[in-house]
Coordinates of C-alpha atoms in Angstrom, one line a residue:
X13 CA 13.5 5.5 -15.6
X14 CA 15.2 3.1 -17.9
X15 CA 18.1 5.3 -18.5
X16 CA 20.0 7.2 -15.9
X17 CA 18.4 5.3 -13.0
X18 CA 19.4 2.0 -14.4
X19 CA 22.9 3.1 -15.0
X20 CA 23.2 3.9 -11.3
X21 CA 21.7 0.7 -9.9
X22 CA 22.2 -2.2 -12.4
X23 CA 25.5 -3.1 -10.8
X24 CA 24.0 -3.1 -7.3
X25 CA 21.0 -5.0 -8.6
X26 CA 23.2 -7.8 -10.0
X27 CA 25.4 -8.1 -7.0
X28 CA 22.7 -7.8 -4.3
X29 CA 20.1 -10.0 -6.1
X30 CA 22.7 -12.6 -7.0
X31 CA 24.0 -12.7 -3.5
X32 CA 20.9 -13.2 -1.4
X33 CA 21.1 -16.3 0.8
X34 CA 18.9 -19.4 0.2
X35 CA 15.5 -19.3 2.0
X36 CA 16.4 -21.5 4.9
X37 CA 15.0 -19.1 7.4
X38 CA 13.6 -15.5 7.7
X39 CA 17.0 -14.4 9.0
X40 CA 18.7 -15.8 5.9
X41 CA 16.2 -14.1 3.7
X42 CA 17.0 -10.7 5.3
X43 CA 20.8 -11.1 5.0
X44 CA 22.8 -10.0 2.0
X45 CA 26.2 -11.5 1.8
X46 CA 29.0 -10.1 -0.4
X47 CA 30.0 -12.0 -3.5
X48 CA 32.5 -11.8 -6.3
X49 CA 30.3 -13.5 -8.8
X50 CA 28.6 -11.3 -11.4
X51 CA 25.3 -12.3 -12.8
X52 CA 26.1 -13.6 -16.3
X53 CA 26.7 -16.7 -18.2
X54 CA 28.7 -18.3 -15.4
X55 CA 25.9 -17.7 -12.9
X56 CA 22.6 -19.3 -14.1
X57 CA 23.6 -22.9 -13.5
X58 CA 21.8 -24.2 -10.4
X59 CA 18.5 -24.1 -8.6
X60 CA 20.3 -22.2 -5.8
X61 CA 21.3 -19.5 -8.2
X62 CA 17.7 -18.9 -9.1
X63 CA 16.6 -18.9 -5.5
X64 CA 19.3 -16.4 -4.6
X65 CA 18.0 -14.0 -7.3
X66 CA 14.4 -14.4 -6.2
X67 CA 15.5 -13.6 -2.6
X68 CA 17.2 -10.5 -3.9
X69 CA 13.9 -9.3 -5.6
X70 CA 12.0 -9.6 -2.3
X71 CA 14.9 -8.0 -0.5
X72 CA 14.7 -5.0 -2.8
X73 CA 11.1 -4.4 -1.6
X74 CA 12.6 -3.9 2.0
X75 CA 14.7 -0.9 0.8
X76 CA 14.4 2.4 2.5
X77 CA 13.4 4.1 -0.7
X78 CA 10.4 1.7 -1.3
X79 CA 9.2 2.0 2.3
X80 CA 9.6 5.8 2.2
X81 CA 7.5 6.1 -0.9
X82 CA 4.8 3.8 0.4
X83 CA 4.4 6.3 3.3
X84 CA 4.8 9.6 1.3
X85 CA 2.9 8.5 -1.8
X86 CA 0.1 6.6 0.0
X87 CA -0.4 8.5 3.2
X88 CA 1.4 11.9 3.5
X89 CA -0.4 13.4 0.5
X90 CA -3.8 12.6 2.1
X91 CA -5.6 14.1 5.0
X92 CA -4.2 11.8 7.7
X93 CA -0.6 13.0 8.0
X94 CA 1.1 16.3 8.5
X95 CA 4.8 17.3 8.9
X96 CA 6.0 17.7 12.5
X97 CA 5.7 21.5 13.0
X98 CA 9.3 22.1 14.0
X99 CA 10.9 19.5 11.7
X100 CA 12.9 21.3 9.0
X101 CA 12.2 19.8 5.6
X102 CA 11.4 22.1 2.7
X103 CA 10.5 19.2 0.4
X104 CA 7.7 18.0 2.8
X105 CA 6.6 21.6 3.1
X106 CA 6.3 21.9 -0.6
X107 CA 4.3 18.7 -0.9
X108 CA 1.9 19.9 1.8
X109 CA 1.4 23.1 -0.2
X110 CA 0.9 21.1 -3.4
X111 CA 4.1 22.6 -4.9
X112 CA 5.2 19.3 -6.4
X113 CA 8.5 20.2 -7.9
X114 CA 9.9 18.0 -10.7
X115 CA 13.2 18.1 -8.7
X116 CA 11.6 16.6 -5.6
X117 CA 13.4 13.5 -4.5
X118 CA 10.1 11.7 -3.8
X119 CA 9.4 11.8 -7.5
X120 CA 12.1 9.2 -8.1
X121 CA 10.6 5.9 -9.2
X122 CA 13.9 4.0 -9.5
X123 CA 13.4 1.9 -6.4
X124 CA 10.4 0.3 -7.9
X125 CA 12.0 -0.1 -11.4
X126 CA 15.0 -1.7 -9.7
X127 CA 12.6 -4.4 -8.4
X128 CA 10.9 -4.7 -11.8
X129 CA 14.3 -5.1 -13.5
X130 CA 15.3 -7.8 -11.0
X131 CA 12.1 -9.7 -11.6
X132 CA 12.7 -9.4 -15.4
X133 CA 16.2 -10.8 -15.0
X134 CA 14.8 -13.8 -13.2
X135 CA 12.0 -14.2 -15.8
X136 CA 14.5 -14.0 -18.7
X137 CA 17.1 -16.4 -17.3
X138 CA 15.5 -18.9 -14.9
X139 CA 14.2 -21.1 -17.7
X140 CA 17.8 -21.8 -18.9
X141 CA 18.7 -23.4 -15.5
X142 CA 16.4 -26.4 -16.2
X143 CA 18.8 -27.5 -18.8
X144 CA 21.7 -27.1 -16.4
X145 CA 20.4 -28.5 -13.1
X146 CA 18.0 -31.5 -13.0
X147 CA 16.9 -30.4 -9.5
X148 CA 15.3 -27.3 -11.0
X149 CA 12.2 -28.7 -12.5
X150 CA 9.5 -27.3 -14.7
X151 CA 7.3 -27.1 -11.6
X152 CA 9.9 -25.1 -9.8
X153 CA 10.2 -22.8 -12.7
X154 CA 6.5 -22.1 -12.9
X155 CA 6.3 -21.3 -9.2
X156 CA 9.3 -18.9 -9.5
X157 CA 7.8 -17.3 -12.7
X158 CA 4.5 -16.8 -10.9
X159 CA 6.2 -15.0 -8.0
X160 CA 8.1 -12.7 -10.3
X161 CA 5.1 -11.9 -12.4
X162 CA 3.1 -11.1 -9.2
X163 CA 5.8 -9.0 -7.6
X164 CA 6.4 -7.1 -10.8
X165 CA 2.7 -6.4 -11.1
X166 CA 2.6 -5.0 -7.6
X167 CA 5.4 -2.6 -8.4
X168 CA 3.7 -1.4 -11.6
X169 CA 0.4 -0.9 -9.6
X170 CA 2.3 1.4 -7.2
X171 CA 3.7 3.4 -10.1
X172 CA 0.4 3.7 -12.0
X173 CA -1.4 5.0 -8.9
X174 CA 1.4 7.5 -8.3
X175 CA 2.4 8.7 -11.8
X176 CA -0.4 7.4 -14.0
X177 CA 1.4 7.2 -17.3
X178 CA 4.6 5.1 -17.0
X179 CA 6.9 3.0 -19.1
X180 CA 6.0 -0.7 -19.1
X181 CA 9.1 -2.9 -19.5
X182 CA 9.4 -6.7 -19.6
X183 CA 13.0 -7.1 -20.9
X184 CA 15.9 -7.1 -18.4
X185 CA 18.7 -4.5 -18.5
X186 CA 21.9 -6.1 -17.4
X187 CA 24.5 -3.6 -18.7
X188 CA 24.6 -0.1 -19.9
X189 CA 24.8 -1.0 -23.6
X190 CA 21.2 -2.4 -23.4
X191 CA 19.7 0.8 -22.1
X192 CA 17.3 2.6 -24.5
X193 CA 14.7 5.3 -24.1
X194 CA 11.2 4.1 -23.4
X195 CA 7.9 6.0 -23.8
X196 CA 5.0 5.8 -21.3
X197 CA 1.9 3.7 -21.6
X198 CA -1.6 4.8 -20.5
X199 CA -2.9 3.2 -17.2
X200 CA -5.4 0.9 -18.8
X201 CA -2.6 -0.7 -20.9
X202 CA -0.3 -1.2 -17.9
X203 CA -3.1 -2.5 -15.7
X204 CA -4.3 -5.0 -18.3
X205 CA -0.8 -6.3 -18.6
X206 CA -0.7 -6.7 -14.8
X207 CA -4.0 -8.5 -14.7
X208 CA -3.0 -10.9 -17.5
X209 CA 0.3 -11.7 -15.6
X210 CA -1.6 -12.2 -12.3
X211 CA -4.1 -14.4 -14.0
X212 CA -1.3 -16.6 -15.1
X213 CA 0.5 -16.4 -11.8
X214 CA -2.4 -17.5 -9.7
X215 CA -2.5 -20.8 -11.4
X216 CA 1.0 -21.8 -10.3
X217 CA 1.8 -19.7 -7.3
X218 CA 1.9 -21.4 -3.9
X219 CA -1.3 -21.3 -1.8
X220 CA -1.2 -19.4 1.4
X221 CA -0.4 -21.9 4.2
X222 CA 1.5 -24.2 1.8
X223 CA 4.8 -23.6 3.6
X224 CA 3.4 -25.0 6.9
X225 CA 1.9 -23.6 10.0
X226 CA 3.5 -20.3 11.2
X227 CA 6.1 -20.3 8.4
X228 CA 6.9 -16.6 7.6
X229 CA 6.9 -17.4 3.9
X230 CA 3.1 -17.7 4.0
X231 CA 3.1 -13.9 4.5
X232 CA 6.5 -12.8 3.2
X233 CA 6.2 -14.2 -0.3
X234 CA 3.6 -13.5 -3.0
X235 CA 1.0 -16.3 -2.5
X236 CA -2.3 -17.0 -4.1
X237 CA -4.1 -14.9 -1.5
X238 CA -1.7 -12.0 -2.2
X239 CA -2.3 -12.4 -5.9
X240 CA -6.1 -12.4 -5.5
X241 CA -5.9 -9.4 -3.2
X242 CA -3.8 -7.5 -5.7
X243 CA -6.2 -8.4 -8.5
X244 CA -9.1 -7.2 -6.5
X245 CA -7.3 -3.9 -5.8
X246 CA -6.4 -3.4 -9.5
X247 CA -9.9 -4.1 -10.6
X248 CA -11.3 -1.7 -8.0
X249 CA -8.9 1.0 -9.2
X250 CA -9.6 0.5 -12.9
X251 CA -13.4 0.4 -12.2
X252 CA -13.1 3.8 -10.4
X253 CA -11.4 5.3 -13.4
X254 CA -13.6 3.8 -16.1
X255 CA -16.9 3.3 -14.1
X256 CA -16.9 -0.3 -15.2
X257 CA -19.5 -2.5 -13.5
X258 CA -17.8 -5.7 -14.7
X259 CA -14.5 -4.6 -13.1
X260 CA -16.4 -4.0 -9.8
X261 CA -17.8 -7.5 -10.1
X262 CA -14.3 -8.9 -10.6
X263 CA -13.1 -7.0 -7.5
X264 CA -15.9 -8.7 -5.6
X265 CA -15.1 -12.1 -6.9
X266 CA -11.3 -11.9 -6.2
X267 CA -11.8 -10.4 -2.7
X268 CA -14.3 -13.2 -2.0
X269 CA -11.6 -15.8 -3.0
X270 CA -9.3 -14.3 -0.4
X271 CA -12.0 -14.3 2.3
X272 CA -12.9 -17.9 1.6
X273 CA -9.3 -19.0 1.6
X274 CA -8.5 -17.2 4.9
X275 CA -11.6 -18.8 6.4
X276 CA -10.5 -22.3 5.3
X277 CA -6.9 -21.6 6.5
X278 CA -8.1 -20.4 9.9
X279 CA -10.4 -23.4 10.4
X280 CA -7.7 -25.9 9.3
X281 CA -5.1 -24.7 11.9
X282 CA -7.6 -23.9 14.6
X283 CA -9.2 -27.3 14.1
X284 CA -12.6 -25.9 13.5
X285 CA -15.0 -28.0 11.4
X286 CA -15.6 -26.4 8.0
X287 CA -19.3 -26.0 7.3
X288 CA -21.3 -23.8 5.0
X289 CA -23.4 -22.7 7.9
X290 CA -20.5 -21.2 9.8
X291 CA -21.6 -17.6 10.5
X292 CA -18.2 -16.1 11.2
X293 CA -16.2 -16.2 7.9
X294 CA -13.7 -13.6 9.0
X295 CA -12.4 -14.7 12.5
X296 CA -11.1 -11.3 13.2
X297 CA -9.1 -10.5 16.4
X298 CA -10.9 -8.7 19.1
X299 CA -10.3 -5.0 19.0
X300 CA -8.4 -5.0 22.4
X301 CA -5.9 -7.5 21.0
X302 CA -5.0 -5.8 17.7
X303 CA -2.1 -3.8 19.0
X304 CA -0.5 -6.9 20.5
X305 CA -0.9 -9.1 17.5
X306 CA -1.2 -7.4 14.1
X307 CA 1.0 -4.4 15.0
X308 CA 3.3 -5.9 17.6
X309 CA 6.9 -5.7 16.5
X310 CA 7.8 -9.1 17.9
X311 CA 4.9 -10.9 16.2
X312 CA 3.2 -9.9 13.0
X313 CA 2.2 -12.4 10.4
X314 CA -1.1 -13.1 12.1
X315 CA -3.9 -15.1 10.6
X316 CA -5.5 -11.9 9.4
X317 CA -2.5 -10.9 7.3
X318 CA -2.0 -11.6 3.6
X319 CA 1.3 -10.0 2.6
X320 CA 3.9 -8.4 4.9
X321 CA 7.5 -7.3 4.1
X322 CA 9.6 -9.1 6.6
X323 CA 12.1 -7.1 8.8
X324 CA 14.1 -8.6 11.7
X325 CA 15.6 -5.5 13.2
X326 CA 19.2 -6.8 12.9
X327 CA 20.2 -7.5 9.3
X328 CA 17.4 -5.2 8.1
X329 CA 15.5 -2.6 10.0
X330 CA 12.4 -0.7 8.9
X331 CA 14.3 2.5 9.1
X332 CA 11.9 4.5 6.9
X333 CA 9.0 3.7 9.2
X334 CA 11.1 4.5 12.2
X335 CA 12.2 7.9 10.8
X336 CA 8.8 9.0 9.6
X337 CA 6.6 7.7 12.4
X338 CA 8.8 7.3 15.4
X339 CA 12.1 9.2 15.6
X340 CA 14.7 10.7 13.3
X341 CA 18.5 10.6 13.6
X342 CA 21.1 7.9 13.9
X343 CA 22.4 7.9 17.4
X344 CA 21.1 6.7 20.8
X345 CA 20.9 10.2 22.2
X346 CA 18.7 11.6 19.5
X347 CA 15.5 13.3 20.6
X348 CA 12.4 11.2 20.3
X349 CA 10.8 13.0 17.3
X350 CA 9.4 11.9 14.0
X351 CA 9.1 13.6 10.7
X352 CA 5.4 13.0 10.3
X353 CA 2.4 13.3 12.7
X354 CA -1.2 12.3 12.6
X355 CA -3.4 15.2 11.7
X356 CA -6.1 16.8 13.8
X357 CA -8.8 14.6 12.3
X358 CA -7.8 11.9 14.9
X359 CA -7.9 14.0 18.0
X360 CA -11.6 13.7 18.9
X361 CA -14.8 12.1 17.7
X362 CA -17.7 13.4 15.7
X363 CA -21.2 12.1 15.1
X364 CA -21.0 13.0 11.4
X365 CA -17.7 11.1 10.8
X366 CA -19.2 9.1 8.0
X367 CA -20.2 12.1 5.9
X368 CA -18.3 14.3 3.4
X369 CA -18.5 17.3 5.7
X370 CA -16.9 15.6 8.6
X371 CA -13.8 17.1 10.3
X372 CA -13.0 14.0 12.3
X373 CA -12.7 10.3 11.6
X374 CA -13.9 8.4 14.6
X375 CA -17.6 8.1 15.6
X376 CA -17.3 6.9 19.2
X377 CA -14.9 6.7 22.1
X378 CA -15.8 3.1 22.4
X379 CA -13.6 2.4 19.4
X380 CA -10.3 0.9 20.5
X381 CA -8.6 2.3 17.3
X382 CA -9.4 5.8 18.5
X383 CA -7.3 5.3 21.6
X384 CA -4.6 3.0 20.3
X385 CA -3.6 4.2 16.9
X386 CA -2.3 7.6 18.1
X387 CA -0.8 9.0 21.3
X388 CA -2.8 11.4 23.4
X389 CA -6.1 10.6 21.8
X390 CA -9.0 12.7 22.9
X391 CA -6.8 15.8 23.1
X392 CA -9.2 18.1 21.4
X393 CA -6.7 21.0 21.3
X394 CA -4.0 19.1 19.5
X395 CA -3.4 19.9 15.8
X396 CA -0.8 17.1 15.6
X397 CA -0.7 13.7 17.3
X398 CA 2.2 11.3 17.5
X399 CA 1.5 8.0 15.7
X400 CA 1.3 4.9 17.9
X401 CA 0.2 2.3 15.4
X402 CA 3.1 0.1 14.2
X403 CA 5.7 1.9 16.3
X404 CA 4.7 1.6 19.9
X405 CA 7.4 -0.1 22.0
X406 CA 5.0 -2.3 24.1
X407 CA 1.9 -2.9 22.2
X408 CA -0.1 -2.5 25.4
X409 CA -3.8 -1.8 25.0
X410 CA -5.1 1.6 25.9
X411 CA -8.5 1.0 27.4
X412 CA -11.5 3.2 26.7
X413 CA -11.5 6.2 29.0
X414 CA -12.9 9.7 29.3
X415 CA -9.4 11.1 29.7
X416 CA -6.6 12.0 27.2
X417 CA -4.7 8.9 26.1
X418 CA -1.1 8.2 27.1
X419 CA 1.8 10.3 25.9
X420 CA 4.4 8.9 23.5
X421 CA 6.6 6.2 24.9
X422 CA 10.4 6.6 24.4
X423 CA 11.2 3.0 25.3
X424 CA 11.7 1.7 21.7
X425 CA 15.1 0.4 20.8
X426 CA 16.5 2.6 18.1
X427 CA 19.0 0.0 16.7
X428 CA 16.6 -2.9 16.3
X429 CA 13.5 -1.5 14.6
X430 CA 11.8 -4.7 13.7
X431 CA 8.4 -3.9 12.2
X432 CA 6.9 -5.6 9.2
X433 CA 5.1 -3.4 6.7
X434 CA 1.7 -4.8 5.9
X435 CA 0.8 -4.7 2.2
X436 CA -2.5 -6.5 2.4
X437 CA -4.5 -7.8 5.3
X438 CA -8.0 -9.3 5.6
X439 CA -9.9 -6.2 6.7
X440 CA -8.4 -4.3 3.8
X441 CA -9.8 -6.9 1.4
X442 CA -13.2 -7.0 3.2
X443 CA -13.5 -3.2 2.8
X444 CA -12.4 -3.5 -0.9
X445 CA -15.3 -5.9 -1.4
X446 CA -17.7 -3.5 0.4
X447 CA -16.6 -0.6 -1.8
X448 CA -17.2 -2.6 -4.9
X449 CA -20.6 -3.9 -3.7
X450 CA -21.8 -0.3 -3.1
X451 CA -20.8 0.6 -6.7
X452 CA -22.7 -2.3 -8.2
X453 CA -26.0 -1.1 -6.6
X454 CA -28.2 0.2 -9.3
X455 CA -29.7 3.0 -7.2
X456 CA -30.5 3.9 -3.6
X457 CA -33.3 1.2 -3.4
X458 CA -31.0 -1.6 -4.6
X459 CA -30.7 -2.9 -1.0
X460 CA -29.1 -6.4 -1.6
X461 CA -25.6 -5.2 -2.5
X462 CA -25.9 -2.3 -0.1
X463 CA -26.8 -4.6 2.8
X464 CA -23.9 -6.9 2.0
X465 CA -21.5 -4.0 1.9
X466 CA -22.9 -2.7 5.2
X467 CA -22.4 -6.1 6.8
X468 CA -18.8 -6.2 5.8
X469 CA -18.2 -2.7 7.2
X470 CA -20.1 -3.7 10.4
X471 CA -17.9 -6.7 10.9
X472 CA -14.7 -4.6 10.7
X473 CA -16.2 -1.8 12.8
X474 CA -17.8 -4.0 15.5
X475 CA -14.7 -6.0 16.2
X476 CA -13.0 -2.7 17.1
X477 CA -15.6 -1.6 19.6
X478 CA -15.6 -2.2 23.3
X479 CA -17.7 -5.3 24.0
X480 CA -21.4 -4.7 24.3
X481 CA -21.0 -1.1 23.2
X482 CA -24.4 0.3 22.1
X483 CA -23.1 2.8 19.6
X484 CA -22.5 0.4 16.8
X485 CA -23.4 1.1 13.1
X486 CA -27.1 0.9 12.2
X487 CA -28.2 0.1 8.6
X488 CA -31.2 2.3 8.8
X489 CA -29.1 5.4 9.3
X490 CA -27.8 5.2 5.8
X491 CA -30.4 6.4 3.2
X492 CA -28.6 6.4 -0.1
X493 CA -25.9 4.8 -2.2
X494 CA -23.8 7.9 -1.6
X495 CA -24.2 7.4 2.2
X496 CA -22.8 3.8 2.0
X497 CA -20.0 4.9 -0.3
X498 CA -18.9 7.5 2.3
X499 CA -19.3 4.9 5.1
X500 CA -16.9 2.5 3.4
X501 CA -14.4 5.3 2.8
X502 CA -14.5 6.4 6.4
X503 CA -14.2 2.9 7.8
X504 CA -11.2 2.3 5.6
X505 CA -9.5 5.3 7.2
X506 CA -10.4 4.2 10.7
X507 CA -9.1 0.8 10.1
X508 CA -6.1 1.3 7.7
X509 CA -4.8 4.8 8.7
X510 CA -1.0 5.2 8.2
X511 CA -0.7 2.0 6.2
X512 CA -0.1 3.8 2.9
X513 CA -3.7 3.4 1.7
X514 CA -5.5 6.7 2.2
X515 CA -4.4 8.8 -0.8
X516 CA -5.3 6.0 -3.2
X517 CA -8.7 5.6 -1.5
X518 CA -9.3 9.3 -1.9
X519 CA -8.3 9.1 -5.6
X520 CA -10.7 6.2 -6.3
X521 CA -13.5 8.2 -4.5
X522 CA -12.6 11.2 -6.7
X523 CA -12.5 9.2 -9.9
X524 CA -15.9 7.7 -9.4
X525 CA -17.4 11.2 -9.4
X526 CA -15.4 12.5 -12.4
X527 CA -16.6 12.6 -16.0
X528 CA -14.4 12.6 -19.0
X529 CA -11.5 10.5 -17.6
X530 CA -9.8 8.6 -20.4
X531 CA -7.7 5.7 -18.9
X532 CA -6.6 4.7 -22.5
X533 CA -5.0 8.1 -23.2
X534 CA -1.9 9.6 -21.6
X535 CA -2.4 12.9 -19.8
X536 CA 0.1 14.7 -22.0
X537 CA -1.8 13.7 -25.2
X538 CA -5.1 15.3 -24.0
X539 CA -6.1 18.8 -24.7
X540 CA -8.0 19.2 -21.5
X541 CA -8.5 17.3 -18.2
X542 CA -11.6 16.7 -16.1
X543 CA -12.0 18.7 -12.9
X544 CA -11.5 17.1 -9.5
X545 CA -14.5 16.2 -7.3
X546 CA -14.9 19.0 -4.7
X547 CA -15.9 16.8 -1.7
X548 CA -12.7 14.8 -2.1
X549 CA -10.8 18.1 -2.0
X550 CA -12.7 19.0 1.2
X551 CA -11.4 15.9 2.8
X552 CA -7.8 16.6 1.9
X553 CA -7.8 20.1 3.3
X554 CA -9.4 19.3 6.6
X555 CA -6.0 18.2 7.9
X556 CA -4.9 21.9 7.8
X557 CA -7.6 22.9 10.3
X558 CA -9.0 26.4 10.1
X559 CA -7.2 29.1 8.1
X560 CA -6.2 29.9 4.6
X561 CA -3.7 27.1 3.9
X562 CA -6.4 24.5 3.1
X563 CA -8.2 26.9 0.8
X564 CA -5.0 27.6 -1.1
X565 CA -4.4 23.9 -1.5
X566 CA -7.9 23.3 -2.7
X567 CA -7.5 26.2 -5.3
X568 CA -4.3 24.7 -6.7
X569 CA -5.7 21.2 -7.2
X570 CA -7.9 21.8 -10.2
X571 CA -7.8 18.8 -12.5
X572 CA -6.8 15.2 -12.9
X573 CA -3.0 15.7 -13.5
X574 CA -2.8 17.2 -10.0
X575 CA -3.5 13.8 -8.5
X576 CA -0.2 12.5 -9.6
X577 CA 3.5 13.2 -9.1
X578 CA 5.6 14.9 -11.7
X579 CA 8.4 12.8 -13.3
X580 CA 11.8 13.5 -11.8
X581 CA 13.5 16.2 -13.9
X582 CA 16.7 14.2 -14.3
X583 CA 14.7 11.4 -16.0
X584 CA 13.2 13.8 -18.5
X585 CA 16.6 15.1 -19.4
X586 CA 18.0 11.7 -20.4
X587 CA 14.9 10.1 -21.9
X588 CA 13.5 12.2 -24.6
X589 CA 10.5 9.9 -25.0
X590 CA 9.1 10.7 -21.6
X591 CA 6.4 13.3 -21.4
X592 CA 6.1 15.2 -18.2
X593 CA 2.9 15.5 -16.2
X594 CA 1.4 18.4 -18.2
X595 CA 0.7 20.7 -15.2
X596 CA 4.4 20.8 -14.5
X597 CA 5.7 21.4 -18.1
X598 CA 5.7 25.2 -18.1
X599 CA 6.3 25.9 -14.4
X600 CA 8.5 24.3 -11.7
X601 CA 5.9 24.7 -9.1
X602 CA 2.1 24.2 -9.1
X603 CA 1.8 27.4 -7.1
X604 CA 2.5 29.3 -10.4
X605 CA -0.2 27.5 -12.3

């Protein structure tokens, strides 16, 4: 991490971050101009210098490597994605077979540490500008500091969930002479640092909506809603590892802050009177409009959204999303193929979709998501389905039908792939709260939190159903706390599929049912590790359909270290303080363990 990777990207970091244009418009934000100025003592002089560096930090989150890992780390390892059958990629084949080689390119964490280092540069230098430029005030500095603390925390959260034990760094590395080996910290240490930073950030960061109506910065920057959503997510994660009721309660509180703020923001701009008796706190789009609003390439940034990485398709295209979900190649005549496909769990419906034994995700054909999130929905014979969500050229709504859904469209412009990546949106936060509420229930008879959790799931589910559909969720069909836990997990997959959430959702589900997890201790320092929860493994292997491949994968994934990626081999070679994920120390492939 802090060694060979930094040597390779520090120069780029300095040039790119220092060269980002001022935030006059979204287009300026997405444009990096060349510069002959080097970040150093001649740079940190004006408010504009600080803003350019901040822009560069956000711009780094738009990189191909970050977006690629959001997809591979968060979705591909789960049950929702498979590699296109005739797409030649041995690395993806190995990941599917749980042969997570330490030489695998996806093990590289440098893209996230690049952003972290950029944030640290701003945090370590911005305060000096107040003495140089009277226009850069203490208030300006506090807002900038809050954004950098929040963005850095988001990066660390990705790394903790993907590698578990990681180096935590707050100093900036600005030339090779500063580089030194760093050891890893256990997840509880890193997560507490993040929560402390976010608690400070939320006091100074801009409120969502503060930039004015329809201003992209309300969604493209870290705002108070984004900070609260991230805090809820971190508390939910830590609670799953440690079984902490107080952390679940914190997740409920911070998710509620987001829901209330979104409610107030919606009412303000829709000119709706704010009253405590208002029944609809969520103001969700109707299910038949979601493809045209939330996932439409020419819009995005809807009132439901909280944080989106902003792409305009000209200066900066979401090429990773394009390659993995829509098509690969770099010329206009390339075949309309993608590297990844939706697995067979999306091809038809099942009445037991909310159970651990389910082989399918959707409950009813009256669910617009069933028809609109993949192509050729209702094709029961298909083992792979092309993804439609986020990449469809038109955003046209596929109506509920008894036939097979439409085939993949080839009308998308390859050169201008403008598609924001949604980090957090309202239904995600609602379902975080539902998950936490279920876990605070004392037992199967503790109906108050279970009813609240069900109502949140019902709101998300019902908005996606055809109007007046009779097959809506019914509270009395769920008899135990475990039933409600599985309901939330299934609804998150129906709602958030392909958005980089599913693997982490499955990890939380697994952790909640594991004993002996020690979040204060590094994996390499433990003599033994707790076994994985078998129902979680059952969910993972269902994407393989029938046959022996799924059984082989289940056999390989024995204990906690298998949930995480190995550290890239080249990092281990140059940093003698790093300790490899212990299941990869002796062997290069998990197939030999």
